[in-house]
Amino acid sequence: MLPAILSSPSSSSTSTFPLRYSSPSSLTNLSSLPLTIGCRRTSKKSTHNNCSIRVQVSSRMIEKETPETERPHTFLRESDEGSSGDESSKPNSVRARFEKMIREVQDSVCAALEDVDGGGKFKEDVWSRPGGGGGISRVLQDGDVFEKAGVNVSVVYGVMPPEAYRAARPVDNGDTKPGPIPFFAAGVSSVIHPKNPFAPTVHFNYRYFETDAPKDTPGAPRQWWFGGGTDLTPAYIFEDDVKHFHSVQKGACDKFDASFYPRFKKWCDDYFYIKHRDERRGLGGIFFDDLNDYDQEMLLSFSTECANSVIPAYIPIIEKRKDTPFTDEHKAWQQLRRGRYVEFNLVYDRGTTFGLKTGGRIESILVSLPLSARWEYDHQPVEGSEEWKLLDACINPKEWIC
Amino acid sequence: MLPAILSSPSSSSTSTFPLRYSSPSSLTNLSSLPLTIGCRRTSKKSTHNNCSIRVQVSSRMIEKETPETERPHTFLRESDEGSSGDESSKPNSVRARFEKMIREVQDSVCAALEDVDGGGKFKEDVWSRPGGGGGISRVLQDGDVFEKAGVNVSVVYGVMPPEAYRAARPVDNGDTKPGPIPFFAAGVSSVIHPKNPFAPTVHFNYRYFETDAPKDTPGAPRQWWFGGGTDLTPAYIFEDDVKHFHSVQKGACDKFDASFYPRFKKWCDDYFYIKHRDERRGLGGIFFDDLNDYDQEMLLSFSTECANSVIPAYIPIIEKRKDTPFTDEHKAWQQLRRGRYVEFNLVYDRGTTFGLKTGGRIESILVSLPLSARWEYDHQPVEGSEEWKLLDACINPKEWIC
């Protein structure tokens, strides 16, 4: 769910982060960009970012967005579109290609969802920020199949504090005092909640982060990271569905590196953990963050592959389950699990909690919440029941494919 | 909602707080005791605690509670019941009388709610902790009038770090290094959500905190604080109801100090603030915290008066509104406002967020959440509508009585 290129402190009220243009918190609207700058991990196997600098952020650091009546062809600044000689300014720069990719993914996912829904249509909100960047929020609410589906893209220009940038560099001789480092971030983020309690919720989010090379520190490198993931949250387990979903994730991973699926599957189980319940919110998928220790082109292709895998991973499951007959009890259990989803997003998700603290576009940030949710006091599923089996799999993550 | 005798950092994962017996996080179950020890405020007018020490807490610092089949006559330790010569050990000690008061309030409020409901009955869970203390959770769910009502009491024995205690003392000559200071905390906490969208939600919470006099620092004083409040959260405004509610709060305050109502009314508006929405969760009431700058007996009487004012403040409103006819649209608006209640409790309420982080009794902590809640994308009430009027009053707090 989260932008670990940057990861936020869960507290904070004092600003040490001079965001000049716009905050990263609106990066994906669903899962905004928190403000810790991660650094290169010592091991590719690590699923935790042990070497990041936590940056205090203030509560109103984001420029107010301006609604737009039309989608611009790009949210990149003009200077990023080829008018300068800088590497990032070329039309085929990674930032330009990443924006193109996430907007195509937004279009294709929305089209596929409207097609399955039959009745519901996405409502679109477009906005920009004065200093550059902007976003497109699309929400389908109370459709025939989907209770609430949000698919958002955003592009953010911001400035990170120099100490965070220095920490990300392997060597700092202390001779120079670089100023704040401009950064670019872009992402697509989506949460899709169907009506039928046998049809699972899915979330996906893919994002790219890049700093400018600091002008006052000759030779200092440009930094970049990729992050993202796709995870499934059913109220009831259909093993075939879960295996299909994980197989598609594994297939996308295996095209690039055999270590990716096992590593990112575990990372996903670790991330979507509701600590106070000692259970995950769902049955996982893949999740990765701060990824920069592979070839940049390879990771762009990998992110594209993952984002394009959402439709084949998810839509066949919805087609199978959207019309399954159900009782009020099934629906109540789904609503209880939606309550867990709310707990995770409001209490733990770094993008959401950061976005709420920094004054991002609230409606875009909270579109991830379900249309409705339920909390019963001390609800305990009967041991061995279908509800109990789901809960057990959330408490004890399983390997779904061998 | 929260025990500001202690207030927690909203982040943290490292423990510097050697809780030996049980954590204060289960103090009231609904609104647990965070771990910052506040110190005497410089001005009685201040509604913010500017001089507290924030203490890092670990995520599993609380002893597992043990279910009990019967309510004990007291949760005080035997040593607190008169067997030692210490002031706090006498049967008429403040801690003993406070526990008696909150248990009587729990009984009377539950009886009044069952009486109004007609059908629903409270389910009771009693528990204790091995090192002393315990609690009684009572929940009425899906009654005829009430969707979910929780009324909890708890008593906590814990140990606070010496640096927090030293900070609470006006003078520290640095000659002594006191060990951890044992503390006692007790409270009653309740959230009552009716079914009818014209019948408001109410929350109240009253608590008392006391340290032992440190044995290794002769002459160092015992510390104590009172905190609490009662606030109303309607989905629709009936001015007569809100005026009645605030008048009863003012009446309770005015018996003790003419400055209390205006001061605690503002404190309430400030506390129940959903920052990311720039709106309050409801129409307020009174709220106070860290109160120790009045006579201790006076504050015990004041807390008792406030707690006993819940029934006359709230029950007449419920009697008037419980059977008002309503439409699906009225219900949907109530559910949206319940969503705001969830946002406040999970994101901001210090007791809830602290309780979730420290492993308190989750079902007791989260009984404050409504049975159901709703999030619609970008919902905007029509200007001038009844829904708009409620939202306006949440954004711009009003003076309800002159």
GROMACS .gro file of N, CA and C in nm, chain A residues 101-179:
model
  237
  101MET      N    1   0.286   0.488  -1.825
  101MET     CA    2   0.245   0.354  -1.785
  101MET      C    3   0.129   0.358  -1.684
  102ILE      N    4   0.143   0.440  -1.578
  102ILE     CA    5   0.038   0.437  -1.475
  102ILE      C    6  -0.094   0.493  -1.529
  103ARG      N    7  -0.087   0.585  -1.622
  103ARG     CA    8  -0.213   0.638  -1.678
  103ARG      C    9  -0.278   0.535  -1.769
  104GLU      N   10  -0.196   0.457  -1.840
  104GLU     CA   11  -0.253   0.349  -1.921
  104GLU      C   12  -0.315   0.241  -1.832
  105VAL      N   13  -0.247   0.213  -1.721
  105VAL     CA   14  -0.301   0.113  -1.627
  105VAL      C   15  -0.433   0.162  -1.568
  106GLN      N   16  -0.438   0.291  -1.532
  106GLN     CA   17  -0.563   0.345  -1.480
  106GLN      C   18  -0.676   0.328  -1.582
  107ASP      N   19  -0.647   0.361  -1.707
  107ASP     CA   20  -0.749   0.347  -1.813
  107ASP      C   21  -0.793   0.201  -1.829
  108SER      N   22  -0.696   0.110  -1.834
  108SER     CA   23  -0.733  -0.028  -1.864
  108SER      C   24  -0.806  -0.093  -1.746
  109VAL      N   25  -0.763  -0.062  -1.623
  109VAL     CA   26  -0.831  -0.121  -1.507
  109VAL      C   27  -0.973  -0.065  -1.496
  110CYS      N   28  -0.989   0.065  -1.515
  110CYS     CA   29  -1.124   0.123  -1.507
  110CYS      C   30  -1.216   0.065  -1.614
  111ALA      N   31  -1.162   0.047  -1.734
  111ALA     CA   32  -1.243  -0.010  -1.843
  111ALA      C   33  -1.284  -0.153  -1.808
  112ALA      N   34  -1.190  -0.230  -1.754
  112ALA     CA   35  -1.221  -0.370  -1.719
  112ALA      C   36  -1.324  -0.377  -1.607
  113LEU      N   37  -1.315  -0.286  -1.512
  113LEU     CA   38  -1.409  -0.288  -1.400
  113LEU      C   39  -1.549  -0.245  -1.446
  114GLU      N   40  -1.556  -0.143  -1.529
  114GLU     CA   41  -1.687  -0.100  -1.581
  114GLU      C   42  -1.750  -0.212  -1.663
  115ASP      N   43  -1.665  -0.283  -1.736
  115ASP     CA   44  -1.714  -0.392  -1.819
  115ASP      C   45  -1.774  -0.503  -1.733
  116VAL      N   46  -1.704  -0.539  -1.625
  116VAL     CA   47  -1.756  -0.644  -1.537
  116VAL      C   48  -1.880  -0.595  -1.463
  117ASP      N   49  -1.878  -0.469  -1.422
  117ASP     CA   50  -1.988  -0.418  -1.341
  117ASP      C   51  -2.119  -0.415  -1.420
  118GLY      N   52  -2.108  -0.372  -1.545
  118GLY     CA   53  -2.229  -0.369  -1.627
  118GLY      C   54  -2.308  -0.241  -1.611
  119GLY      N   55  -2.321  -0.190  -1.487
  119GLY     CA   56  -2.402  -0.070  -1.465
  119GLY      C   57  -2.323   0.051  -1.420
  120GLY      N   58  -2.233   0.031  -1.325
  120GLY     CA   59  -2.161   0.144  -1.263
  120GLY      C   60  -2.062   0.210  -1.358
  121LYS      N   61  -2.047   0.340  -1.342
  121LYS     CA   62  -1.950   0.416  -1.421
  121LYS      C   63  -1.857   0.492  -1.327
  122PHE      N   64  -1.733   0.508  -1.367
  122PHE     CA   65  -1.638   0.585  -1.286
  122PHE      C   66  -1.667   0.734  -1.297
  123LYS      N   67  -1.660   0.801  -1.184
  123LYS     CA   68  -1.664   0.947  -1.176
  123LYS      C   69  -1.518   0.993  -1.167
  124GLU      N   70  -1.482   1.095  -1.242
  124GLU     CA   71  -1.343   1.137  -1.247
  124GLU      C   72  -1.323   1.276  -1.188
  125ASP      N   73  -1.220   1.291  -1.106
  125ASP     CA   74  -1.176   1.423  -1.060
  125ASP      C   75  -1.031   1.442  -1.101
  126VAL      N   76  -1.004   1.554  -1.167
  126VAL     CA   77  -0.867   1.587  -1.210
  126VAL      C   78  -0.824   1.710  -1.133
  127TRP      N   79  -0.700   1.712  -1.086
  127TRP     CA   80  -0.652   1.833  -1.020
  127TRP      C   81  -0.504   1.850  -1.049
  128SER      N   82  -0.459   1.972  -1.029
  128SER     CA   83  -0.316   2.000  -1.043
  128SER      C   84  -0.273   2.082  -0.923
  129ARG      N   85  -0.143   2.096  -0.907
  129ARG     CA   86  -0.091   2.184  -0.803
  129ARG      C   87  -0.008   2.293  -0.872
  130PRO      N   88  -0.013   2.414  -0.815
  130PRO     CA   89   0.052   2.528  -0.881
  130PRO      C   90   0.200   2.502  -0.915
  131GLY      N   91   0.270   2.433  -0.829
  131GLY     CA   92   0.413   2.413  -0.852
  131GLY      C   93   0.447   2.298  -0.945
  132GLY      N   94   0.346   2.230  -0.998
  132GLY     CA   95   0.372   2.117  -1.086
  132GLY      C   96   0.312   1.990  -1.030
  133GLY      N   97   0.283   1.897  -1.118
  133GLY     CA   98   0.222   1.772  -1.075
  133GLY      C   99   0.072   1.784  -1.063
  134GLY      N  100   0.008   1.672  -1.030
  134GLY     CA  101  -0.137   1.669  -1.018
  134GLY      C  102  -0.183   1.526  -1.015
  135GLY      N  103  -0.312   1.506  -1.038
  135GLY     CA  104  -0.360   1.369  -1.031
  135GLY      C  105  -0.498   1.352  -1.091
  136ILE      N  106  -0.534   1.226  -1.107
  136ILE     CA  107  -0.667   1.189  -1.157
  136ILE      C  108  -0.723   1.085  -1.061
  137SER      N  109  -0.832   1.118  -0.993
  137SER     CA  110  -0.902   1.022  -0.908
  137SER      C  111  -1.024   0.971  -0.983
  138ARG      N  112  -1.041   0.840  -0.986
  138ARG     CA  113  -1.163   0.785  -1.046
  138ARG      C  114  -1.228   0.692  -0.945
  139VAL      N  115  -1.357   0.711  -0.925
  139VAL     CA  116  -1.430   0.632  -0.826
  139VAL      C  117  -1.559   0.580  -0.888
  140LEU      N  118  -1.582   0.450  -0.872
  140LEU     CA  119  -1.709   0.389  -0.910
  140LEU      C  120  -1.775   0.348  -0.779
  141GLN      N  121  -1.891   0.404  -0.751
  141GLN     CA  122  -1.954   0.376  -0.622
  141GLN      C  123  -2.093   0.319  -0.642
  142ASP      N  124  -2.126   0.218  -0.562
  142ASP     CA  125  -2.260   0.158  -0.563
  142ASP      C  126  -2.300   0.111  -0.703
  143GLY      N  127  -2.209   0.039  -0.768
  143GLY     CA  128  -2.240  -0.021  -0.899
  143GLY      C  129  -2.320  -0.149  -0.881
  144ASP      N  130  -2.332  -0.228  -0.988
  144ASP     CA  131  -2.403  -0.355  -0.977
  144ASP      C  132  -2.316  -0.461  -0.911
  145VAL      N  133  -2.188  -0.458  -0.941
  145VAL     CA  134  -2.095  -0.558  -0.887
  145VAL      C  135  -2.007  -0.497  -0.777
  146PHE      N  136  -1.966  -0.373  -0.798
  146PHE     CA  137  -1.871  -0.312  -0.705
  146PHE      C  138  -1.939  -0.212  -0.611
  147GLU      N  139  -1.908  -0.230  -0.482
  147GLU     CA  140  -1.961  -0.138  -0.382
  147GLU      C  141  -1.886  -0.006  -0.392
  148LYS      N  142  -1.755  -0.014  -0.406
  148LYS     CA  143  -1.672   0.107  -0.417
  148LYS      C  144  -1.538   0.067  -0.479
  149ALA      N  145  -1.501   0.134  -0.586
  149ALA     CA  146  -1.372   0.108  -0.650
  149ALA      C  147  -1.306   0.241  -0.680
  150GLY      N  148  -1.186   0.260  -0.632
  150GLY     CA  149  -1.111   0.382  -0.659
  150GLY      C  150  -0.984   0.346  -0.734
  151VAL      N  151  -0.955   0.418  -0.839
  151VAL     CA  152  -0.831   0.398  -0.916
  151VAL      C  153  -0.771   0.536  -0.941
  152ASN      N  154  -0.661   0.564  -0.874
  152ASN     CA  155  -0.604   0.698  -0.878
  152ASN      C  156  -0.462   0.698  -0.934
  153VAL      N  157  -0.428   0.805  -1.004
  153VAL     CA  158  -0.286   0.828  -1.036
  153VAL      C  159  -0.249   0.967  -0.985
  154SER      N  160  -0.123   0.983  -0.949
  154SER     CA  161  -0.077   1.118  -0.921
  154SER      C  162   0.071   1.134  -0.945
  155VAL      N  163   0.107   1.257  -0.965
  155VAL     CA  164   0.246   1.296  -0.993
  155VAL      C  165   0.279   1.409  -0.896
  156VAL      N  166   0.391   1.396  -0.828
  156VAL     CA  167   0.426   1.493  -0.725
  156VAL      C  168   0.566   1.547  -0.747
  157TYR      N  169   0.580   1.678  -0.738
  157TYR     CA  170   0.712   1.740  -0.731
  157TYR      C  171   0.730   1.793  -0.589
  158GLY      N  172   0.839   1.758  -0.526
  158GLY     CA  173   0.863   1.804  -0.389
  158GLY      C  174   1.010   1.830  -0.368
  159VAL      N  175   1.042   1.862  -0.244
  159VAL     CA  176   1.181   1.889  -0.209
  159VAL      C  177   1.212   1.814  -0.082
  160MET      N  178   1.320   1.739  -0.083
  160MET     CA  179   1.355   1.664   0.038
  160MET      C  180   1.470   1.734   0.110
  161PRO      N  181   1.476   1.715   0.242
  161PRO     CA  182   1.582   1.781   0.318
  161PRO      C  183   1.718   1.723   0.283
  162PRO      N  184   1.821   1.804   0.283
  162PRO     CA  185   1.953   1.759   0.241
  162PRO      C  186   2.007   1.645   0.327
  163GLU      N  187   1.973   1.645   0.457
  163GLU     CA  188   2.029   1.539   0.543
  163GLU      C  189   1.977   1.403   0.499
  164ALA      N  190   1.855   1.398   0.448
  164ALA     CA  191   1.801   1.271   0.400
  164ALA      C  192   1.876   1.227   0.275
  165TYR      N  193   1.905   1.322   0.189
  165TYR     CA  194   1.978   1.288   0.068
  165TYR      C  195   2.119   1.241   0.103
  166ARG      N  196   2.184   1.313   0.194
  166ARG     CA  197   2.321   1.274   0.231
  166ARG      C  198   2.324   1.134   0.290
  167ALA      N  199   2.220   1.101   0.369
  167ALA     CA  200   2.216   0.968   0.430
  167ALA      C  201   2.204   0.860   0.325
  168ALA      N  202   2.146   0.895   0.213
  168ALA     CA  203   2.127   0.796   0.109
  168ALA      C  204   2.252   0.774   0.025
  169ARG      N  205   2.352   0.859   0.048
  169ARG     CA  206   2.477   0.843  -0.028
  169ARG      C  207   2.576   0.760   0.053
  170PRO      N  208   2.651   0.676  -0.015
  170PRO     CA  209   2.743   0.589   0.058
  170PRO      C  210   2.852   0.666   0.132
  171VAL      N  211   2.898   0.775   0.076
  171VAL     CA  212   3.008   0.848   0.139
  171VAL      C  213   2.969   0.997   0.150
  172ASP      N  214   2.993   1.052   0.265
  172ASP     CA  215   2.970   1.195   0.282
  172ASP      C  216   3.093   1.251   0.351
  173ASN      N  217   3.174   1.326   0.276
  173ASN     CA  218   3.297   1.376   0.337
  173ASN      C  219   3.275   1.500   0.422
  174GLY      N  220   3.150   1.547   0.427
  174GLY     CA  221   3.118   1.658   0.517
  174GLY      C  222   3.167   1.793   0.469
  175ASP      N  223   3.236   1.798   0.354
  175ASP     CA  224   3.289   1.926   0.307
  175ASP      C  225   3.181   2.017   0.249
  176THR      N  226   3.076   1.953   0.198
  176THR     CA  227   2.975   2.033   0.129
  176THR      C  228   2.846   2.035   0.210
  177LYS      N  229   2.773   2.140   0.193
  177LYS     CA  230   2.642   2.148   0.258
  177LYS      C  231   2.536   2.168   0.151
  178PRO      N  232   2.492   2.059   0.089
  178PRO     CA  233   2.395   2.073  -0.019
  178PRO      C  234   2.263   2.128   0.034
  179GLY      N  235   2.192   2.197  -0.050
  179GLY     CA  236   2.060   2.248  -0.013
  179GLY      C  237   1.957   2.138  -0.028
   0.00000   0.00000   0.00000
